[in-house]
mmCIF file of C-alpha atoms in Angstrom:
data_model
loop_
_atom_site.group_PDB
_atom_site.id
_atom_site.type_symbol
_atom_site.label_atom_id
_atom_site.label_comp_id
_atom_site.label_asym_id
_atom_site.label_seq_id
_atom_site.Cartn_x
_atom_site.Cartn_y
_atom_site.Cartn_z
ATOM 1 C CA MET A 796 32.592 -0.885 10.872
ATOM 2 C CA LEU A 797 32.470 1.387 14.141
ATOM 3 C CA ASN A 798 30.838 4.497 12.548
ATOM 4 C CA LYS A 799 27.832 2.442 11.661
ATOM 5 C CA VAL A 800 27.712 0.757 15.290
ATOM 6 C CA TRP A 801 28.226 4.494 16.790
ATOM 7 C CA ASP A 802 26.171 7.152 15.212
ATOM 8 C CA PRO A 803 27.152 10.781 16.737
ATOM 9 C CA LYS A 804 23.528 11.920 16.712
ATOM 10 C CA THR A 805 21.733 9.035 18.342
ATOM 11 C CA ALA A 806 24.824 9.183 20.871
ATOM 12 C CA ARG A 807 23.461 12.965 21.805
ATOM 13 C CA ILE A 808 20.535 11.913 21.781
ATOM 14 C CA LEU A 809 20.927 8.997 24.803
ATOM 15 C CA CYS A 810 23.161 11.471 26.458
ATOM 16 C CA THR A 811 20.822 13.975 26.631
ATOM 17 C CA ALA A 812 18.030 11.783 27.797
ATOM 18 C CA LEU A 813 20.480 10.037 30.523
ATOM 19 C CA ILE A 814 21.240 13.747 31.755
ATOM 20 C CA PHE A 815 17.636 14.486 31.946
ATOM 21 C CA ALA A 816 17.027 11.417 34.264
ATOM 22 C CA LEU A 817 19.331 11.861 36.513
ATOM 23 C CA GLY A 818 18.175 15.823 36.921
ATOM 24 C CA LEU A 819 14.466 14.104 37.388
ATOM 25 C CA ALA A 820 16.256 11.872 39.622
ATOM 26 C CA PHE A 821 18.036 14.318 42.059
ATOM 27 C CA LEU A 822 15.141 16.734 42.115
ATOM 28 C CA HIS A 823 13.060 13.529 43.309
ATOM 29 C CA ALA A 824 15.942 12.742 46.188
ATOM 30 C CA ALA A 825 15.740 15.890 47.350
ATOM 31 C CA ARG A 826 12.236 17.737 47.032
ATOM 32 C CA GLU A 827 12.261 18.530 50.458
ATOM 33 C CA THR A 828 15.765 20.244 50.418
ATOM 34 C CA LEU A 829 14.571 22.053 47.154
ATOM 35 C CA THR A 830 11.044 22.868 48.453
ATOM 36 C CA LEU A 831 12.601 24.333 51.889
ATOM 37 C CA PHE A 832 14.695 26.779 49.535
ATOM 38 C CA LEU A 833 11.404 27.340 47.077
ATOM 39 C CA PHE A 834 9.468 28.561 50.528
ATOM 40 C CA ALA A 835 12.271 31.157 51.098
ATOM 41 C CA ILE A 836 12.348 32.518 47.913
ATOM 42 C CA LEU A 837 8.507 32.815 48.161
ATOM 43 C CA PHE A 838 8.873 34.678 51.323
ATOM 44 C CA ALA A 839 11.859 36.834 50.046
ATOM 45 C CA TYR A 840 9.085 38.106 47.052
ATOM 46 C CA PHE A 841 6.763 38.846 50.131
ATOM 47 C CA VAL A 842 8.986 41.259 52.100
ATOM 48 C CA ALA A 843 10.965 42.712 49.322
ATOM 49 C CA PRO A 844 8.898 45.757 48.487
ATOM 50 C CA LEU A 845 9.395 46.687 52.139
ATOM 51 C CA VAL A 846 13.037 46.018 52.336
ATOM 52 C CA SER A 847 13.090 48.274 48.760
ATOM 53 C CA ARG A 848 11.345 51.153 50.105
ATOM 54 C CA LEU A 849 13.342 51.030 53.662
ATOM 55 C CA GLU A 850 16.502 50.741 51.835
ATOM 56 C CA LYS A 851 17.380 53.976 51.013
ATOM 57 C CA PRO A 852 15.997 55.982 53.731
ATOM 58 C CA LEU A 853 18.067 53.353 56.227
ATOM 59 C CA ARG A 854 20.672 53.925 53.894
ATOM 60 C CA GLY A 855 22.174 50.303 53.439
ATOM 61 C CA ARG A 856 20.025 47.013 52.407
ATOM 62 C CA ILE A 857 21.092 45.348 54.935
ATOM 63 C CA GLN A 858 20.037 47.687 57.503
ATOM 64 C CA ALA A 859 16.340 47.601 55.608
ATOM 65 C CA ILE A 860 15.808 43.291 56.003
ATOM 66 C CA ALA A 861 17.211 43.855 59.962
ATOM 67 C CA ALA A 862 14.528 46.438 60.174
ATOM 68 C CA VAL A 863 11.471 44.247 58.230
ATOM 69 C CA TYR A 864 12.325 41.273 60.445
ATOM 70 C CA LEU A 865 12.019 43.259 63.430
ATOM 71 C CA ILE A 866 8.500 44.485 62.272
ATOM 72 C CA LEU A 867 7.728 41.372 61.304
ATOM 73 C CA ILE A 868 8.618 39.704 64.872
ATOM 74 C CA ALA A 869 7.192 42.726 66.900
ATOM 75 C CA LEU A 870 3.807 41.603 64.750
ATOM 76 C CA LEU A 871 4.235 38.246 65.320
ATOM 77 C CA VAL A 872 4.747 38.475 69.559
ATOM 78 C CA GLY A 873 1.533 41.361 69.321
ATOM 79 C CA LEU A 874 -0.719 38.421 67.312
ATOM 80 C CA GLY A 875 0.328 36.079 69.714
ATOM 81 C CA PHE A 876 -0.327 37.847 72.851
ATOM 82 C CA LEU A 877 -3.755 38.849 71.300
ATOM 83 C CA VAL A 878 -5.305 35.791 70.165
ATOM 84 C CA GLY A 879 -2.451 33.572 71.012
ATOM 85 C CA PRO A 880 -4.652 32.020 73.999
ATOM 86 C CA LYS A 881 -7.307 31.607 72.280
ATOM 87 C CA ILE A 882 -6.490 30.148 69.510
ATOM 88 C CA ALA A 883 -4.581 27.267 71.748
ATOM 89 C CA SER A 884 -7.994 26.859 73.619
ATOM 90 C CA GLU A 885 -10.210 26.458 70.321
ATOM 91 C CA GLY A 886 -7.944 24.296 68.725
ATOM 92 C CA LYS A 887 -7.090 22.165 71.850
ATOM 93 C CA ALA A 888 -11.278 21.853 72.248
ATOM 94 C CA LEU A 889 -11.471 20.842 68.469
ATOM 95 C CA ALA A 890 -8.959 17.859 68.356
ATOM 96 C CA THR A 891 -10.474 16.427 71.407
ATOM 97 C CA SER A 892 -14.185 16.771 70.150
ATOM 98 C CA LEU A 893 -13.342 16.137 66.551
ATOM 99 C CA PRO A 894 -13.455 12.059 67.200
ATOM 100 C CA SER A 895 -16.575 12.203 69.365
ATOM 101 C CA LEU A 896 -18.339 14.346 66.519
ATOM 102 C CA LEU A 897 -17.446 11.595 63.929
ATOM 103 C CA ASN A 898 -18.429 9.131 65.312
ATOM 104 C CA GLN A 899 -21.892 10.453 66.062
ATOM 105 C CA ALA A 900 -21.776 11.442 62.537
ATOM 106 C CA GLY A 901 -21.137 7.710 61.428
ATOM 107 C CA SER A 902 -23.629 5.761 63.599
ATOM 108 C CA GLY A 903 -26.290 8.558 62.784
ATOM 109 C CA GLU A 904 -27.264 9.940 66.498
ATOM 110 C CA LEU A 905 -25.888 13.627 64.478
ATOM 111 C CA VAL A 906 -28.562 13.054 62.074
ATOM 112 C CA SER A 907 -31.352 12.896 64.553
ATOM 113 C CA GLN A 908 -30.287 15.840 66.636
ATOM 114 C CA VAL A 909 -30.014 18.168 63.273
ATOM 115 C CA GLY A 910 -33.271 16.479 62.624
ATOM 116 C CA GLN A 911 -34.645 17.834 65.567
ATOM 117 C CA GLU A 912 -33.833 20.979 65.395
ATOM 118 C CA HIS A 913 -35.147 21.706 61.982
ATOM 119 C CA GLY A 914 -37.943 19.732 62.010
ATOM 120 C CA TRP A 915 -37.212 16.952 59.997
ATOM 121 C CA SER A 916 -39.763 13.719 59.170
ATOM 122 C CA GLY A 917 -38.939 10.632 60.558
ATOM 123 C CA ALA A 918 -38.487 9.319 57.427
ATOM 124 C CA ARG A 919 -35.794 11.522 56.545
ATOM 125 C CA GLN A 920 -34.196 11.162 59.577
ATOM 126 C CA ALA A 921 -33.917 7.278 59.002
ATOM 127 C CA GLN A 922 -33.189 7.565 55.153
ATOM 128 C CA ILE A 923 -29.858 9.825 56.237
ATOM 129 C CA GLN A 924 -29.156 7.478 59.423
ATOM 130 C CA SER A 925 -29.082 4.469 57.522
ATOM 131 C CA PHE A 926 -26.818 5.887 54.823
ATOM 132 C CA PHE A 927 -24.531 7.513 57.196
ATOM 133 C CA ARG A 928 -24.755 3.633 59.135
ATOM 134 C CA SER A 929 -24.222 1.710 56.075
ATOM 135 C CA HIS A 930 -20.846 4.218 55.007
ATOM 136 C CA LYS A 931 -19.655 4.724 58.631
ATOM 137 C CA ASP A 932 -16.430 2.892 57.642
ATOM 138 C CA VAL A 933 -15.823 5.200 53.989
ATOM 139 C CA ILE A 934 -16.331 8.468 56.264
ATOM 140 C CA LEU A 935 -14.026 7.576 59.089
ATOM 141 C CA GLY A 936 -11.615 6.378 56.004
ATOM 142 C CA TYR A 937 -12.035 9.740 54.854
ATOM 143 C CA GLY A 938 -11.215 11.961 57.806
ATOM 144 C CA ALA A 939 -8.248 9.984 58.516
ATOM 145 C CA ALA A 940 -6.673 10.251 54.826
ATOM 146 C CA ILE A 941 -7.658 13.808 55.310
ATOM 147 C CA GLY A 942 -5.741 14.459 58.906
ATOM 148 C CA GLN A 943 -2.708 12.396 57.651
ATOM 149 C CA ARG A 944 -2.436 14.680 54.201
ATOM 150 C CA LEU A 945 -2.746 17.634 56.859
ATOM 151 C CA ALA A 946 -0.190 16.325 59.584
ATOM 152 C CA VAL A 947 2.634 16.399 56.496
ATOM 153 C CA PRO A 948 3.019 19.804 56.796
ATOM 154 C CA ALA A 949 3.288 19.737 60.395
ATOM 155 C CA GLN A 950 5.950 17.538 60.273
ATOM 156 C CA HIS A 951 8.184 20.677 58.920
ATOM 157 C CA ILE A 952 6.729 23.084 61.388
ATOM 158 C CA TRP A 953 10.798 24.009 61.842
ATOM 159 C CA TRP A 954 10.711 25.428 58.397
ATOM 160 C CA LEU A 955 8.995 28.150 59.706
ATOM 161 C CA ILE A 956 12.463 29.056 61.275
ATOM 162 C CA LEU A 957 14.693 28.010 58.358
ATOM 163 C CA ILE A 958 12.586 29.785 55.454
ATOM 164 C CA PRO A 959 13.100 33.399 57.231
ATOM 165 C CA ILE A 960 16.501 32.698 57.549
ATOM 166 C CA LEU A 961 17.306 31.666 54.106
ATOM 167 C CA SER A 962 15.185 34.510 52.815
ATOM 168 C CA ILE A 963 17.796 36.694 53.876
ATOM 169 C CA PHE A 964 20.309 35.427 51.819
ATOM 170 C CA PHE A 965 17.950 35.518 48.395
ATOM 171 C CA LEU A 966 16.705 39.780 50.113
ATOM 172 C CA LYS A 967 20.780 40.374 49.906
ATOM 173 C CA ASP A 968 22.243 38.683 46.578
ATOM 174 C CA GLY A 969 19.157 38.330 44.562
ATOM 175 C CA ALA A 970 20.492 40.861 41.955
ATOM 176 C CA SER A 971 23.587 38.796 41.811
ATOM 177 C CA ILE A 972 21.892 35.951 41.199
ATOM 178 C CA GLY A 973 19.930 37.314 38.922
ATOM 179 C CA GLU A 974 22.904 38.684 37.030
ATOM 180 C CA ASN A 975 24.742 34.650 37.176
ATOM 181 C CA LEU A 976 21.951 33.214 35.607
ATOM 182 C CA VAL A 977 21.589 35.948 32.958
ATOM 183 C CA ALA A 978 25.868 34.985 32.405
ATOM 184 C CA MET A 979 24.996 31.626 31.411
ATOM 185 C CA GLY A 980 24.344 32.284 28.459
ATOM 186 C CA ARG A 981 26.897 31.897 25.697
ATOM 187 C CA GLY A 982 25.972 35.581 23.538
ATOM 188 C CA PRO A 983 24.184 38.540 23.031
ATOM 189 C CA GLU A 984 20.909 36.760 21.747
ATOM 190 C CA GLU A 985 21.155 34.213 24.511
ATOM 191 C CA TRP A 986 21.809 36.952 26.924
ATOM 192 C CA LYS A 987 18.935 38.906 26.121
ATOM 193 C CA THR A 988 16.615 36.205 26.061
ATOM 194 C CA LEU A 989 17.824 34.977 29.811
ATOM 195 C CA ARG A 990 17.624 38.732 31.132
ATOM 196 C CA GLY A 991 13.767 38.671 29.415
ATOM 197 C CA ILE A 992 12.897 35.171 31.611
ATOM 198 C CA VAL A 993 14.471 36.424 34.927
ATOM 199 C CA ALA A 994 12.493 39.625 34.722
ATOM 200 C CA ASP A 995 9.195 38.349 33.108
ATOM 201 C CA VAL A 996 9.418 35.267 36.184
ATOM 202 C CA ASN A 997 10.540 37.672 38.676
ATOM 203 C CA VAL A 998 7.515 40.385 37.985
ATOM 204 C CA MET A 999 5.184 37.307 37.926
ATOM 205 C CA LEU A 1000 6.481 35.704 41.019
ATOM 206 C CA GLY A 1001 6.341 38.897 42.641
ATOM 207 C CA SER A 1002 2.845 40.125 41.829
ATOM 208 C CA TYR A 1003 1.590 36.597 42.272
ATOM 209 C CA ILE A 1004 2.917 36.172 45.812
ATOM 210 C CA ARG A 1005 1.666 39.795 47.059
ATOM 211 C CA ALA A 1006 -1.712 38.996 45.632
ATOM 212 C CA GLN A 1007 -2.289 35.647 47.373
ATOM 213 C CA LEU A 1008 -0.794 36.973 50.460
ATOM 214 C CA ILE A 1009 -3.376 39.784 50.198
ATOM 215 C CA LEU A 1010 -6.255 37.784 49.527
ATOM 216 C CA ALA A 1011 -5.410 35.582 51.984
ATOM 217 C CA SER A 1012 -5.290 37.898 54.989
ATOM 218 C CA LEU A 1013 -8.810 39.193 53.630
ATOM 219 C CA THR A 1014 -9.787 36.158 54.017
ATOM 220 C CA VAL A 1015 -8.348 35.094 57.573
ATOM 221 C CA VAL A 1016 -10.089 38.723 59.239
ATOM 222 C CA VAL A 1017 -13.602 38.082 57.299
ATOM 223 C CA TYR A 1018 -14.017 34.536 57.980
ATOM 224 C CA THR A 1019 -13.019 34.933 61.638
ATOM 225 C CA LEU A 1020 -15.278 38.137 62.111
ATOM 226 C CA VAL A 1021 -17.889 36.783 60.765
ATOM 227 C CA LEU A 1022 -18.300 33.339 61.885
ATOM 228 C CA SER A 1023 -17.587 34.635 65.468
ATOM 229 C CA ALA A 1024 -20.367 37.360 64.875
ATOM 230 C CA LEU A 1025 -22.414 34.051 63.991
ATOM 231 C CA HIS A 1026 -21.666 32.185 67.200
ATOM 232 C CA LEU A 1027 -20.513 29.289 64.857
ATOM 233 C CA ARG A 1028 -17.952 27.431 67.101
ATOM 234 C CA TYR A 1029 -13.922 26.988 66.871
ATOM 235 C CA ALA A 1030 -14.229 30.602 64.616
ATOM 236 C CA LEU A 1031 -10.618 31.582 65.509
ATOM 237 C CA ILE A 1032 -9.234 27.830 63.897
ATOM 238 C CA LEU A 1033 -11.369 28.227 60.795
ATOM 239 C CA GLY A 1034 -10.703 31.572 60.035
ATOM 240 C CA PRO A 1035 -6.595 30.830 59.762
ATOM 241 C CA LEU A 1036 -7.268 27.807 58.009
ATOM 242 C CA ALA A 1037 -9.785 29.154 55.634
ATOM 243 C CA GLY A 1038 -6.880 31.467 55.177
ATOM 244 C CA VAL A 1039 -3.979 29.069 54.827
ATOM 245 C CA PHE A 1040 -6.382 27.406 52.015
ATOM 246 C CA GLU A 1041 -7.108 30.404 49.842
ATOM 247 C CA PHE A 1042 -3.124 30.206 48.836
ATOM 248 C CA VAL A 1043 -4.233 27.037 46.851
ATOM 249 C CA PRO A 1044 -6.193 28.527 43.922
ATOM 250 C CA VAL A 1045 -9.632 27.380 43.045
ATOM 251 C CA VAL A 1046 -9.875 23.930 44.909
ATOM 252 C CA GLY A 1047 -8.176 25.436 48.135
ATOM 253 C CA PRO A 1048 -11.366 27.836 48.858
ATOM 254 C CA ALA A 1049 -13.752 24.978 48.026
ATOM 255 C CA VAL A 1050 -11.789 22.886 50.602
ATOM 256 C CA ALA A 1051 -11.954 25.701 53.326
ATOM 257 C CA ALA A 1052 -15.281 26.281 52.516
ATOM 258 C CA ILE A 1053 -16.483 22.542 53.018
ATOM 259 C CA ILE A 1054 -14.727 22.254 55.999
ATOM 260 C CA VAL A 1055 -16.666 24.747 57.831
ATOM 261 C CA PHE A 1056 -20.177 23.558 56.815
ATOM 262 C CA VAL A 1057 -19.091 20.131 58.385
ATOM 263 C CA ILE A 1058 -17.778 21.624 61.022
ATOM 264 C CA ALA A 1059 -21.076 23.756 61.586
ATOM 265 C CA VAL A 1060 -22.859 20.613 60.756
ATOM 266 C CA LEU A 1061 -20.992 18.253 63.430
ATOM 267 C CA THR A 1062 -21.637 20.943 66.014
ATOM 268 C CA SER A 1063 -25.127 21.386 65.423
ATOM 269 C CA TYR A 1064 -25.381 24.448 64.324
ATOM 270 C CA PRO A 1065 -28.814 25.897 64.233
ATOM 271 C CA HIS A 1066 -28.672 28.339 61.353
ATOM 272 C CA LEU A 1067 -26.672 26.827 58.561
ATOM 273 C CA ILE A 1068 -28.424 28.891 56.190
ATOM 274 C CA TRP A 1069 -26.144 31.810 57.362
ATOM 275 C CA ILE A 1070 -23.150 29.999 57.037
ATOM 276 C CA VAL A 1071 -24.475 28.715 53.615
ATOM 277 C CA LEU A 1072 -25.160 32.384 52.638
ATOM 278 C CA PHE A 1073 -21.796 33.627 53.894
ATOM 279 C CA LEU A 1074 -19.979 31.054 52.311
ATOM 280 C CA GLY A 1075 -21.574 31.592 48.612
ATOM 281 C CA LEU A 1076 -21.273 35.485 48.959
ATOM 282 C CA TRP A 1077 -18.073 36.058 50.330
ATOM 283 C CA ARG A 1078 -16.558 33.475 47.429
ATOM 284 C CA LEU A 1079 -18.230 35.725 44.994
ATOM 285 C CA LEU A 1080 -17.095 38.673 46.375
ATOM 286 C CA GLN A 1081 -13.762 37.555 46.136
ATOM 287 C CA ASP A 1082 -13.511 35.915 42.889
ATOM 288 C CA TYR A 1083 -15.297 38.649 41.166
ATOM 289 C CA VAL A 1084 -14.401 41.575 42.960
ATOM 290 C CA ASN A 1085 -11.307 40.961 45.070
ATOM 291 C CA ALA A 1086 -9.294 38.919 43.042
ATOM 292 C CA PRO A 1087 -9.024 40.695 39.828
ATOM 293 C CA ARG A 1088 -8.588 44.154 41.042
ATOM 294 C CA ILE A 1089 -5.619 42.435 43.215
ATOM 295 C CA MET A 1090 -4.214 40.168 41.331
ATOM 296 C CA GLY A 1091 -4.883 41.596 37.774
ATOM 297 C CA GLU A 1092 -3.587 39.669 35.349
ATOM 298 C CA SER A 1093 -0.082 38.239 36.628
ATOM 299 C CA LEU A 1094 -0.494 34.606 35.846
ATOM 300 C CA GLU A 1095 -2.459 34.970 32.823
ATOM 301 C CA ILE A 1096 -3.652 31.134 33.338
ATOM 302 C CA SER A 1097 -7.386 29.899 32.658
ATOM 303 C CA PRO A 1098 -8.921 28.572 35.686
ATOM 304 C CA LEU A 1099 -9.720 24.893 33.993
ATOM 305 C CA VAL A 1100 -5.414 24.711 33.621
ATOM 306 C CA GLN A 1101 -5.124 25.906 37.382
ATOM 307 C CA ILE A 1102 -7.207 23.229 38.701
ATOM 308 C CA LEU A 1103 -5.411 20.689 36.683
ATOM 309 C CA ALA A 1104 -2.291 22.071 37.942
ATOM 310 C CA VAL A 1105 -3.377 22.040 41.659
ATOM 311 C CA LEU A 1106 -4.878 18.341 41.537
ATOM 312 C CA ALA A 1107 -1.603 17.015 39.879
ATOM 313 C CA GLY A 1108 0.284 19.107 41.910
ATOM 314 C CA GLY A 1109 -0.954 17.688 44.948
ATOM 315 C CA GLU A 1110 -0.857 14.021 43.296
ATOM 316 C CA ILE A 1111 2.680 14.298 43.027
ATOM 317 C CA ALA A 1112 4.143 16.213 46.262
ATOM 318 C CA GLY A 1113 1.074 16.523 48.276
ATOM 319 C CA VAL A 1114 -0.172 19.693 50.042
ATOM 320 C CA VAL A 1115 3.249 21.611 48.738
ATOM 321 C CA GLY A 1116 2.666 20.350 45.575
ATOM 322 C CA ALA A 1117 -0.980 21.815 45.384
ATOM 323 C CA LEU A 1118 0.744 25.117 46.840
ATOM 324 C CA VAL A 1119 3.811 25.894 44.082
ATOM 325 C CA SER A 1120 1.627 23.892 41.156
ATOM 326 C CA VAL A 1121 0.176 27.197 39.325
ATOM 327 C CA PRO A 1122 3.715 29.591 39.706
ATOM 328 C CA ALA A 1123 5.274 26.554 38.085
ATOM 329 C CA VAL A 1124 2.741 26.526 35.310
ATOM 330 C CA ALA A 1125 3.063 30.369 35.044
ATOM 331 C CA THR A 1126 6.863 30.081 34.896
ATOM 332 C CA LEU A 1127 6.732 27.504 32.198
ATOM 333 C CA ARG A 1128 3.914 29.225 30.440
ATOM 334 C CA ILE A 1129 6.881 32.685 30.071
ATOM 335 C CA LEU A 1130 9.960 30.233 29.069
ATOM 336 C CA TRP A 1131 7.612 29.126 26.175
ATOM 337 C CA LYS A 1132 6.413 31.987 25.330
ATOM 338 C CA ARG A 1133 9.913 33.838 25.553
ATOM 339 C CA LEU A 1134 11.452 30.804 23.482
ATOM 340 C CA THR A 1135 9.062 30.478 20.768
ATOM 341 C CA SER A 1136 8.145 34.666 20.379
ATOM 342 C CA GLU A 1137 8.249 35.660 17.215
ATOM 343 C CA LYS A 1138 8.693 39.414 18.310
ATOM 344 C CA GLY A 1139 12.133 38.517 19.241
ATOM 345 C CA VAL A 1140 13.756 37.992 22.696
ATOM 346 C CA ASP A 1141 12.855 41.229 24.005
ATOM 347 C CA ALA A 1142 8.736 40.797 23.779
ATOM 348 C CA SER A 1143 7.150 41.347 27.326
ATOM 349 C CA VAL A 1144 5.441 37.983 28.081
ATOM 350 C CA ALA A 1145 4.621 39.122 31.795
ATOM 351 C CA PRO A 1146 2.809 42.254 32.644
ATOM 352 C CA THR A 1147 5.123 45.158 32.896
ATOM 353 C CA THR A 1148 3.263 47.526 36.015
ATOM 354 C CA ALA A 1149 4.287 45.098 38.169
ATOM 355 C CA GLU A 1150 7.193 46.073 40.552
ATOM 356 C CA GLN A 1151 10.301 44.126 40.357
ATOM 357 C CA LEU A 1152 11.204 42.612 43.366
ATOM 358 C CA VAL A 1153 14.530 40.700 44.149
ATOM 359 C CA GLY A 1154 16.210 42.784 42.231
ATOM 360 C CA ALA A 1155 16.096 41.455 38.538
ATOM 361 C CA ARG A 1156 15.950 44.551 36.149
ATOM 362 C CA PRO A 1157 13.319 44.559 33.350
ATOM 363 C CA ALA A 1158 14.757 43.357 30.009
ATOM 364 C CA SER A 1159 14.499 46.155 27.685
ATOM 365 C CA ALA A 1160 16.470 48.391 30.924
ATOM 366 C CA THR A 1161 19.131 45.727 30.823
ATOM 367 C CA ALA A 1162 19.324 45.680 27.189
ATOM 368 C CA THR A 1163 19.627 49.298 26.524
ATOM 369 C CA LYS A 1164 22.758 49.546 28.760
ATOM 370 C CA SER A 1165 24.151 46.609 27.201
#
């Protein structure tokens, strides 16, 4: 009678479902701490190539890590002295004038100013003013919602100190962490599979983080220089802001372009056509010249999947979710390909030309040694 009531197979399924539910509950409860560690890992991938390059000349990984951190601190201090006061002053001016600019946009006064500068007819100005006045609450509501979303990361500004500190441990013990993950296997076949997964994720994350940082740096420099040359107000704020949005694939650059155009309109910039031409040309150059050369095939994910991942990540975890969504999907793809590959556990999934970063060795090399 007991055997009919208690089915071992059903019990295993229920137990697995319970463990999975508890795991999801833990991830949700500890999401901020896990996000902090995730950013520390990404920062470690960023500085790992330079650490590896200096490790041999300085005769030790600890010495190389210390040297890299000293270089980064010197660069930040130098940039702070050079452009820090100007950025602070423009940021303060933008924060002070933005509410009044939004009110002008909602009331229709801004439309009159722009219309007079561009020679719009009175009928057209009246139509646009009517539209803005009837949608004033919606416009102000969207502005407030965007401000609240952007304010969430600012509440964790202290992470800027913790992330580099935690990254030291990943830089120092990255290889042993990878080996411990491999050791979780229960036999040679599982060890080979886990080595392949660790190596592929290592390559993918390393090449992706480096590529994103290079693309973001290019965006910061080009936006700042071009917008300053065009005499657009708040160029020193809009340039770095566009660089930050560059980290969010596909969606981020579009949002940055919209923000630049909106600021140009709100400040009654007289040469909007030059702003539009610059934004369009830079996007084409970045997407079809720079990104293919720099990023290559590090992700092998279609743009549509990237958009879906970014939107879903933003819905689940806000700005942070949008930032980490694409690498997370790429990691799931690697897991799926590794576990279902017909070529066996040693089949390569991620591109093998990228440099190995945090210490995990390629699967083929490790398998040969074993």
